[in-house]
CSV table of C-alpha atoms and ligand atoms in Angstrom, one decimal:
chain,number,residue,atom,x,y,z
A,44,UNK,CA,-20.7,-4.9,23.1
A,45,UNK,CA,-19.2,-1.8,22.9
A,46,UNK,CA,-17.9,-0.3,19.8
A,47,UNK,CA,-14.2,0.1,20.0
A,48,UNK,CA,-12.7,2.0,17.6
A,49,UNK,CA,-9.0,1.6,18.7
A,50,UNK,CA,-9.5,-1.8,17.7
A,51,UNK,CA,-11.1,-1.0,14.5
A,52,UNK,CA,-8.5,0.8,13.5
A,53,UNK,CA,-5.8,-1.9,14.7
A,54,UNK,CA,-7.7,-4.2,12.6
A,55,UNK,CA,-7.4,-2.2,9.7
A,56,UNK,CA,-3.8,-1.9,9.7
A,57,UNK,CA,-3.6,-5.9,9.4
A,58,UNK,CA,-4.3,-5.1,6.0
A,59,UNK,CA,-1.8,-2.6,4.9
A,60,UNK,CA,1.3,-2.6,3.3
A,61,UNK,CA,3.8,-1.1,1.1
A,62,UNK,CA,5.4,-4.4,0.0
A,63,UNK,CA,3.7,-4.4,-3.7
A,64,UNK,CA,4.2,-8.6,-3.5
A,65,UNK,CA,1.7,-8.9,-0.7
A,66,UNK,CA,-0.5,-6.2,-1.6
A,67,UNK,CA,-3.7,-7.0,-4.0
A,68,UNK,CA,-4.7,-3.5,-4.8
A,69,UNK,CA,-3.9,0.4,-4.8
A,70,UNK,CA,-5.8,2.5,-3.0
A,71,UNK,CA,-6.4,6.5,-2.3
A,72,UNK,CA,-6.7,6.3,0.8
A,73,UNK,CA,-7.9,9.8,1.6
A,74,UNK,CA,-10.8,9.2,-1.0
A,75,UNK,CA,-11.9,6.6,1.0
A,76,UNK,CA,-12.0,8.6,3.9
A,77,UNK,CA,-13.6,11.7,2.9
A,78,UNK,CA,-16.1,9.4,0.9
A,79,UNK,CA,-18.8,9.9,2.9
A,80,UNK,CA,-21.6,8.4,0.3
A,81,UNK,CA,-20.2,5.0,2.0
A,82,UNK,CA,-22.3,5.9,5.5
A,83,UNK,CA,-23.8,9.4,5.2
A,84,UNK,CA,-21.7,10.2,7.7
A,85,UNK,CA,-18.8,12.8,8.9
A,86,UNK,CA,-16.7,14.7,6.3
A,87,UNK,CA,-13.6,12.5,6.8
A,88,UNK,CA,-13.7,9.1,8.8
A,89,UNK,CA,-10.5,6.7,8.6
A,90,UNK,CA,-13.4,3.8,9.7
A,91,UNK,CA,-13.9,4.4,5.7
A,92,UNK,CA,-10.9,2.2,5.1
A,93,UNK,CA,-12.5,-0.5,7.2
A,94,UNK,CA,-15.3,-0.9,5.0
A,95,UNK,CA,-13.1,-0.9,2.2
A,96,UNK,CA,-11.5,-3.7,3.9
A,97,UNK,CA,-14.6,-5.8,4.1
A,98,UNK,CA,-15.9,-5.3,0.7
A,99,UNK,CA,-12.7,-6.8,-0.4
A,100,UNK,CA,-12.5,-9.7,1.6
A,101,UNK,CA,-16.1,-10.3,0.4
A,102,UNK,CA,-15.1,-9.3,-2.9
A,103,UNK,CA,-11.9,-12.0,-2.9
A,104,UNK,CA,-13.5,-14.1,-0.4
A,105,UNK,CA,-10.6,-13.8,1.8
A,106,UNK,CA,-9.6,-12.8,5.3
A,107,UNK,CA,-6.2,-11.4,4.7
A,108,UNK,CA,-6.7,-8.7,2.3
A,109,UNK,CA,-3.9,-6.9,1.5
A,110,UNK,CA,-4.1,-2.9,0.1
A,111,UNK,CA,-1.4,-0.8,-0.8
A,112,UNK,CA,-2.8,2.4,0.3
A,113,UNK,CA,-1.3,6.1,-0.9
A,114,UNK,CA,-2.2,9.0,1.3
A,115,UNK,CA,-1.7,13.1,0.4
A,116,UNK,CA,-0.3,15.5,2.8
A,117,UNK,CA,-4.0,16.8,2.8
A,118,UNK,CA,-5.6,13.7,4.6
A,119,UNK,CA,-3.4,13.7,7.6
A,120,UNK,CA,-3.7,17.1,8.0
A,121,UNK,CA,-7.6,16.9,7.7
A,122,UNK,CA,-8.7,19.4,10.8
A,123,UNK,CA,-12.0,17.4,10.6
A,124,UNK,CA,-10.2,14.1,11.7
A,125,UNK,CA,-10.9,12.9,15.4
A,126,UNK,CA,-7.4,13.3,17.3
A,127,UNK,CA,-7.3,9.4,17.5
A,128,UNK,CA,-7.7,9.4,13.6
A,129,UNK,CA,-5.0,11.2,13.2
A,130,UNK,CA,-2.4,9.6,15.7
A,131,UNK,CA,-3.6,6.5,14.2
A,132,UNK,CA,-2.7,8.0,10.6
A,133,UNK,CA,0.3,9.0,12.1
A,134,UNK,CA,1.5,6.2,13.2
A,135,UNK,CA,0.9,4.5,10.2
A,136,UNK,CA,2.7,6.9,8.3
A,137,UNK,CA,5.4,6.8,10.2
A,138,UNK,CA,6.0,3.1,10.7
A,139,UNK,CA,5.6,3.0,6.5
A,140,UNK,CA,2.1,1.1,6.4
A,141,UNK,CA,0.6,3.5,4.0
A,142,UNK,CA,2.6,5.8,1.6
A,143,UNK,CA,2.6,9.4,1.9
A,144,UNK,CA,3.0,11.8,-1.0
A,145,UNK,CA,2.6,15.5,-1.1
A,146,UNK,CA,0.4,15.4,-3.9
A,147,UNK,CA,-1.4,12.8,-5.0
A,148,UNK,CA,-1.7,13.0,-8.8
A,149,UNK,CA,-1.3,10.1,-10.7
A,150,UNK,CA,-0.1,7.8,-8.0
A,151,UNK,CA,-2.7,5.4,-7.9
A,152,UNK,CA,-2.7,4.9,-11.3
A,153,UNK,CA,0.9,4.9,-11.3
A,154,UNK,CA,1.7,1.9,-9.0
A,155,UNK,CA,-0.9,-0.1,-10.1
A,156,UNK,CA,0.7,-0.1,-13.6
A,157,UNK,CA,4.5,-0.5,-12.2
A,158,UNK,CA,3.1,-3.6,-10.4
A,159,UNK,CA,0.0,-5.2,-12.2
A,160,UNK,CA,-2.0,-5.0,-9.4
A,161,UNK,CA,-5.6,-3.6,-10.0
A,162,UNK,CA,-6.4,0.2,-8.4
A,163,UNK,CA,-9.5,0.8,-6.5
A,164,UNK,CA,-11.6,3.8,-7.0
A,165,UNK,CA,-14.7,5.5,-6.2
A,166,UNK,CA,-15.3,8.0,-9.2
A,167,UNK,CA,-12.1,6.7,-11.8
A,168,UNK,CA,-9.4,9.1,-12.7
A,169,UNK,CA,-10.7,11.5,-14.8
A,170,UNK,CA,-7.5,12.6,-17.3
A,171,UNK,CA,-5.7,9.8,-17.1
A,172,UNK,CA,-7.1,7.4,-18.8
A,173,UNK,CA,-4.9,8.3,-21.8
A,174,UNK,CA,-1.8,7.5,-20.1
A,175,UNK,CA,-2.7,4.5,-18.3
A,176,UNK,CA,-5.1,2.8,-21.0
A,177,UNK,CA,-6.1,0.0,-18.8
A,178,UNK,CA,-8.1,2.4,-16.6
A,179,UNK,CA,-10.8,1.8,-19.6
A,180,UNK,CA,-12.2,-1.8,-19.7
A,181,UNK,CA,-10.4,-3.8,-17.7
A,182,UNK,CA,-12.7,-4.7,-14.8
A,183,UNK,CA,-10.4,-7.0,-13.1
A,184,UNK,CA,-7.9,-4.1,-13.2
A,185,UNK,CA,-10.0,-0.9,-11.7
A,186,UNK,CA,-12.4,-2.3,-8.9
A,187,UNK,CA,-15.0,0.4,-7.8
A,188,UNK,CA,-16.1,0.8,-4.4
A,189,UNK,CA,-19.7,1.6,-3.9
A,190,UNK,CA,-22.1,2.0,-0.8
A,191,UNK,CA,-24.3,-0.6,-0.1
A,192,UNK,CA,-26.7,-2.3,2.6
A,193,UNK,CA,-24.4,-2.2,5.9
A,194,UNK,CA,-21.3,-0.5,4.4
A,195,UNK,CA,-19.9,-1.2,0.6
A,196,UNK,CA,-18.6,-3.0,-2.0
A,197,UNK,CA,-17.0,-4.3,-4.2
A,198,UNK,CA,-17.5,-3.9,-8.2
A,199,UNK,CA,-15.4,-5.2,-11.0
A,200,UNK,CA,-14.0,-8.7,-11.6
A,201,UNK,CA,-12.0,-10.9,-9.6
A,202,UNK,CA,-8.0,-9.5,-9.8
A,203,UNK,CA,-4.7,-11.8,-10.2
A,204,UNK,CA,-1.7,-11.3,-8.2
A,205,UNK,CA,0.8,-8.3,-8.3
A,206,UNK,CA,2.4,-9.6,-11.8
A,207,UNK,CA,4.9,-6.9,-13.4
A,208,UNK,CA,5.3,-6.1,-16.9
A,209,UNK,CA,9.2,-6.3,-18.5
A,210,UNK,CA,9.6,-2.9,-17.2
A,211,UNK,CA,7.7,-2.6,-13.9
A,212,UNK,CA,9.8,-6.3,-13.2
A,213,UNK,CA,13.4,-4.5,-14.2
A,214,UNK,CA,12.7,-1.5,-11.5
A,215,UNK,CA,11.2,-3.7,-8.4
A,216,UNK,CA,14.2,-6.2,-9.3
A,217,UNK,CA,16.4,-3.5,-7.3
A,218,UNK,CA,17.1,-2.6,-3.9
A,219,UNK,CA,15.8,1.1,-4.0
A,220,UNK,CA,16.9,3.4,-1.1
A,221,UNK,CA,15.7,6.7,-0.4
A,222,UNK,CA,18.8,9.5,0.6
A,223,UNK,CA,16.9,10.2,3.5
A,224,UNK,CA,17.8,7.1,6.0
A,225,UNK,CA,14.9,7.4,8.4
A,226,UNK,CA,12.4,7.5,5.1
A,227,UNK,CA,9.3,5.4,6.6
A,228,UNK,CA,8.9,4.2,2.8
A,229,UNK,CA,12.8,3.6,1.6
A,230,UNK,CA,14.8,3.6,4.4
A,231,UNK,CA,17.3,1.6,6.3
A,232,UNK,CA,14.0,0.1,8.3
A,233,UNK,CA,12.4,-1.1,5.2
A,234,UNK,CA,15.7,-3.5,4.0
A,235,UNK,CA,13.4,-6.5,3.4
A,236,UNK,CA,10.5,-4.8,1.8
A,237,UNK,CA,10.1,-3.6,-1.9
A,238,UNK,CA,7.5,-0.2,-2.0
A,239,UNK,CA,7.0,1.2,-6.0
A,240,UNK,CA,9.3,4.0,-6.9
A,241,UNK,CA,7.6,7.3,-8.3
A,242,UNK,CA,8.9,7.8,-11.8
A,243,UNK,CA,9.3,10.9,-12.9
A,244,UNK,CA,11.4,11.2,-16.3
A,245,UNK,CA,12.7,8.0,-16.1
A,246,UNK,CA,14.2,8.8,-12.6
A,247,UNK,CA,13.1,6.7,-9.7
A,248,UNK,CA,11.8,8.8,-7.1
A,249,UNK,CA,11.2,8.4,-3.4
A,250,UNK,CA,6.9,9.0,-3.4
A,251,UNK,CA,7.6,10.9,-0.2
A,252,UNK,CA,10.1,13.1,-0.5
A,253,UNK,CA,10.6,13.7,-3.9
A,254,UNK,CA,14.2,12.8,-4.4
A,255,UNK,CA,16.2,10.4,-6.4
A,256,UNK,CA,16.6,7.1,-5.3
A,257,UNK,CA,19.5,4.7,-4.9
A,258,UNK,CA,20.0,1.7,-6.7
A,259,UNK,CA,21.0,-0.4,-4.1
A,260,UNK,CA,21.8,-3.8,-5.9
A,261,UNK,CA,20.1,-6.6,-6.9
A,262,UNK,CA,16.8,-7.9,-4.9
A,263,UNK,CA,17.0,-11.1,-4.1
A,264,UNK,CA,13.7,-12.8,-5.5
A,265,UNK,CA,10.9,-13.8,-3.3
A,266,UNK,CA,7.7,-15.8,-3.6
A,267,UNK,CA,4.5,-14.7,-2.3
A,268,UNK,CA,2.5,-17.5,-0.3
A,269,UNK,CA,-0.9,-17.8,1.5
A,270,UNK,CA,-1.8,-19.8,4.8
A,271,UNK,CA,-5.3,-21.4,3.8
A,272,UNK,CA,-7.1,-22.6,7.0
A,273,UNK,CA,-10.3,-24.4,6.0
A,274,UNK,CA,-10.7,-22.9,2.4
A,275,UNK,CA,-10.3,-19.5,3.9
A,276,UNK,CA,-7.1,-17.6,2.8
A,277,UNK,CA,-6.0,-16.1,6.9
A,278,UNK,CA,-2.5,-15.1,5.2
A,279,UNK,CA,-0.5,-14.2,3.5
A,280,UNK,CA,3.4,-13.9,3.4
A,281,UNK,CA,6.8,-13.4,1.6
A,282,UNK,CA,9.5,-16.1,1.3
A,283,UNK,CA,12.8,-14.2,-0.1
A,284,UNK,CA,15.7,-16.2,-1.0
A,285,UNK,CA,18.4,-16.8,1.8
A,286,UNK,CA,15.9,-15.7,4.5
A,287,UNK,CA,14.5,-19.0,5.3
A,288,UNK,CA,11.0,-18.7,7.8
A,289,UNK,CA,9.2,-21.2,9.9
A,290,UNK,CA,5.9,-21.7,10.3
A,291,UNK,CA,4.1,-23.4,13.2
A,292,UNK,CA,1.7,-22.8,15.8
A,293,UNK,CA,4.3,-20.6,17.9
A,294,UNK,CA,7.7,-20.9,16.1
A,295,UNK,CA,10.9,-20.1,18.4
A,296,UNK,CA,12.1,-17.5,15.7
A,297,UNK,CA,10.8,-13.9,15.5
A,298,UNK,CA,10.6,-14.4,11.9
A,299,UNK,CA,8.4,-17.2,11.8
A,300,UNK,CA,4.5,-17.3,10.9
A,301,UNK,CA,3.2,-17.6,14.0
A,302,UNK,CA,-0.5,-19.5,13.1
A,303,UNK,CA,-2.1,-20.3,16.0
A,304,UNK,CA,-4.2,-18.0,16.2
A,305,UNK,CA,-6.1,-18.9,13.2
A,306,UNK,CA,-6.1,-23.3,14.1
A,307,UNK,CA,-9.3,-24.9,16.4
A,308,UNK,CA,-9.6,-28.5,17.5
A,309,UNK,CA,-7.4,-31.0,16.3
A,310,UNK,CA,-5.4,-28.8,14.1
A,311,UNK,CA,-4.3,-26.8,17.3
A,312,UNK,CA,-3.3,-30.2,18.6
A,313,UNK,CA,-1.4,-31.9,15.9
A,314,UNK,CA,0.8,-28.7,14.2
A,315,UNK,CA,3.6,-28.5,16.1
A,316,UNK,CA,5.4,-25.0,17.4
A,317,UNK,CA,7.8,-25.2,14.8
A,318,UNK,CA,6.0,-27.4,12.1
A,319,UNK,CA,8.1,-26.3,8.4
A,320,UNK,CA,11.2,-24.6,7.0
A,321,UNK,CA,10.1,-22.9,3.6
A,322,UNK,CA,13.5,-21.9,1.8
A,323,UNK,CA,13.6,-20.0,-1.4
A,324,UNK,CA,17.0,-21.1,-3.0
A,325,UNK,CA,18.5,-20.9,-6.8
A,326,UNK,CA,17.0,-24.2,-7.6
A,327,UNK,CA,12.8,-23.0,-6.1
A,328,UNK,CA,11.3,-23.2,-2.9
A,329,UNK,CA,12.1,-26.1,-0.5
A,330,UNK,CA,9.9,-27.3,2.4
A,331,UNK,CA,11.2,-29.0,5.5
A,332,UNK,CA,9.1,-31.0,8.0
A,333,UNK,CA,10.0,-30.2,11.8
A,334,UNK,CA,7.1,-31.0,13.1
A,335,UNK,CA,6.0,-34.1,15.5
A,336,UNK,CA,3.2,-35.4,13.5
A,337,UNK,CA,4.2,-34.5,9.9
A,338,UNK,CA,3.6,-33.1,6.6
A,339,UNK,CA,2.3,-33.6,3.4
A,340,UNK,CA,2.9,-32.1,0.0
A,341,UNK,CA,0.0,-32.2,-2.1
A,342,UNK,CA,2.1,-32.4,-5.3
A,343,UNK,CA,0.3,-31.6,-8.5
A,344,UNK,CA,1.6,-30.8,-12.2
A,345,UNK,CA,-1.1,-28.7,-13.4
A,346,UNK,CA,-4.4,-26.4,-11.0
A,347,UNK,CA,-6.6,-29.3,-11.9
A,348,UNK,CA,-4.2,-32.1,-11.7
A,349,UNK,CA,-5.4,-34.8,-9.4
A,350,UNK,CA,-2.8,-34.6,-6.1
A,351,UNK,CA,-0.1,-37.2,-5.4
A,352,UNK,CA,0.9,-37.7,-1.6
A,353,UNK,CA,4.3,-36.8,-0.7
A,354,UNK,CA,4.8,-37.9,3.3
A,355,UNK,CA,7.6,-35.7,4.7
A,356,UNK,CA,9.4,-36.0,8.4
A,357,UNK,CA,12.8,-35.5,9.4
A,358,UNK,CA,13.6,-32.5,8.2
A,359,UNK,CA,15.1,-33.4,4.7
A,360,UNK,CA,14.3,-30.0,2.2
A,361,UNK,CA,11.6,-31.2,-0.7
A,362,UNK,CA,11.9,-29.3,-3.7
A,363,UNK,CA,8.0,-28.0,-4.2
A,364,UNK,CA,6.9,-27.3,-7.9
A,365,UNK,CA,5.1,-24.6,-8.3
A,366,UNK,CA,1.2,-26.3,-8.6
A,367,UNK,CA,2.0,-27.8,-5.2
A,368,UNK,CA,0.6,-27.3,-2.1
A,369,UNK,CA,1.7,-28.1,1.8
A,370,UNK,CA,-1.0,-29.5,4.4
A,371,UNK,CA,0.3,-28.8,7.9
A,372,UNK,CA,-2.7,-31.0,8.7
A,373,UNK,CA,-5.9,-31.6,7.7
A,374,UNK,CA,-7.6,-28.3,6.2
A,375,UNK,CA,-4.3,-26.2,6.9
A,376,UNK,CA,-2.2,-25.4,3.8
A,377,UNK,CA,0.0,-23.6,2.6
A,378,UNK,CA,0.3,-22.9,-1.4
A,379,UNK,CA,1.9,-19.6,-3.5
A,380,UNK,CA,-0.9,-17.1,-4.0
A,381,UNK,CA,-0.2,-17.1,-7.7
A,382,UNK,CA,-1.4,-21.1,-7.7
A,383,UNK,CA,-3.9,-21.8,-4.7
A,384,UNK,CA,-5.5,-25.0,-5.0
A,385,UNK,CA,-9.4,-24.4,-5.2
A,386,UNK,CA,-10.8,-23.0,-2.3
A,387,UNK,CA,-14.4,-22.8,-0.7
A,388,UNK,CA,-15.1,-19.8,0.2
A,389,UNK,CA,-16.9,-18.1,3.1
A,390,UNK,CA,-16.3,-18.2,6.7
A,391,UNK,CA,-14.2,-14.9,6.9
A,392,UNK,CA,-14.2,-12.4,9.1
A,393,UNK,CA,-15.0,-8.6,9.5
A,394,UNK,CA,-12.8,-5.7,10.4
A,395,UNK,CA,-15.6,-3.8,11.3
A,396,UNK,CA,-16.6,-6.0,13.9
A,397,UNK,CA,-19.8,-5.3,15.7
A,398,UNK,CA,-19.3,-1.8,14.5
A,399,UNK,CA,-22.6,-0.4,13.6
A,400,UNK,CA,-22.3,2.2,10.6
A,401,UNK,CA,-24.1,4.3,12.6
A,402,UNK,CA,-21.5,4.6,14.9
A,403,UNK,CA,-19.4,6.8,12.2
A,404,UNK,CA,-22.2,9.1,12.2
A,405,UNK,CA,-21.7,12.7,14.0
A,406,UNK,CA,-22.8,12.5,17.7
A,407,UNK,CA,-25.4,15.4,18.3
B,211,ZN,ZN1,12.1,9.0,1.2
């Protein structure tokens, strides 16, 4: 098979975001790309950030890998890119995927202690250890990336969900909007996601271009959920409150988690199109059955509870409590990614593909 990188790339951008509730780690993404320990190959290479994606998924043992990836000025200017690299970059740029700043400094560092989540790194951050303690021995908080057989991975231990301390939880508890309306990061496009203000003296800042941000009102809260198909997170997605979503096979509305891609055999068969409501509402998260065949909650009190069956049909909303999970069907669940019922893991896919590494090395 050929190696394509087009789709390389497209898969890689499945796994980036700017919405800190989905993401599972901060990353410099130029450092990935010039790191060419990783393959011994050219100077800069955005196929970097696909290995990165891979050692996490192997790391987490998932296949939907979310990484909140910061780029400087520099990369996307990088002379040495290939002119695909750099539309690519472009593109994701400007649609808001990554997060560009015009210098990177302590950025990394920075969002990763706004939001809880755990920074990756390839040599640590030298100087700033001081003002972000953690940097020094917390291993589920800095993850290294390092080369290995066939690409890279992961070191460090295994990291918990975006969880914000008092004062992290106070600034991503607001609507932030950047003066600049067409900002990829804080504009009017972004309305329903939440990227991490720069600070600087106690100001929030737009990362990008350096000005103060609105406070735009409260954000409505949101819970974080995964789609687990056969013990294998596939996904992952944000319920806020008074944005209800569906999620079936094929659901009607644009909104909805569309999950057929990731169902086989009788699972494609017996989840419907439009198979449950989720509804974040003052009171928690409801569920909804619309589906032909059925739902059941897997209701449990505590993570090692034993679970109850809850049958649901007709559409009447279930208040979930937080330990419980929802089976669409056999093997096909969904739970909140800060309480997933025990998984197997294994079985998940590669970014990469069939890409050889050697295909990142200069052609001569
Ligand atoms: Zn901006």
């Amino acid at each position: 098979m050929r190696f394509e990188v087009t789709h390389v790339l497209d898969a890689i951008e499945r796994h980036l975001t700017t919405e800190f509730a989905l993401a599972q780690a901060v990353v410099d993404l130029g450092h990935v790309a010039w790191y060419d320990a990783l393959d011994g190959g050219r100077p800069v290479s955005l196929l970097r950030a696909g290995l990165l994606v891979d050692a996490m998924s192997r790391h987490l043992g998932e296949d939907a890998v979310m990484v909140y990836a910061v780029a400087s000025r520099d990369l996307l200017t990088d002379a040495d890119l290939t002119s695909k690299e750099r539309m690519v970059l472009g593109r994701w740029a400007g649609d808001g995927m990554i997060e560009v700043v015009p210098v990177m400094a302590d950025r990394v560092p920075e969002v990763a202690d706004i939001t809880g989540l755990p920074v990756i790194t390839m040599d640590g951050f030298p100087g700033l250890e001081r003002r972000y303690p953690w940097l020094r021995g917390q291993p589920e908080r800095v993850l290294q990336l390092v080369p290995a057989e066939g690409g890279a991975r992961i070191l460090g231990g295994h990291p918990a969900p975006a969880s914000p301390d008092g004062h992290g939880a106070a600034l991503l508890s607001r609507v932030w909007r950047c003066p600049r309306r067409d900002c990829p990061t804080f504009g009017d496009r972004r309305a329903t996601t939440q990227a991490v203000p720069r600070m600087r003296a106690a100001v929030p800042m737009c990362p990008r271009h350096d000005e103060p941000l609105v406070n735009s009102g409260v954000r409505p809260p949101s819970v974080t959920m995964v789609l687990i198909v056969d013990g294998v997170v596939r996904d992952r997605f944000v319920v806020r409150a008074g944005r209800p979503i569906i999620v079936g096979r094929s659901p009607d509305e644009p909104d909805g988690l569309m999950i057929g891609a990731y169902l086989g055999g009788n699972a494609a068969q017996m989840i419907s199109r439009n198979h449950v409501r989720l509804d974040l509402r003052d009171e928690g998260l409801f569920v909804g059955d619309l589906s032909t065949n059925g739902t059941v909650v897997r209701a449990r009190s505590a993570p090692y509870s034993s679970p109850d069956e809850v049958h649901l049909s007709g559409g009447a909303p279930y208040l979930l409590k937080p330990w419980d999970a929802v089976e669409l069907h056999n093997g096909v669940v969904l739970a909140r990614a800060d309480r997933m019922p025990n998984t197997s893991v294994g079985g998940y896919g590669s970014v990469m593909g069939d890409a050889p590494t050697i295909a990142m090395r200069p052609q001569v």
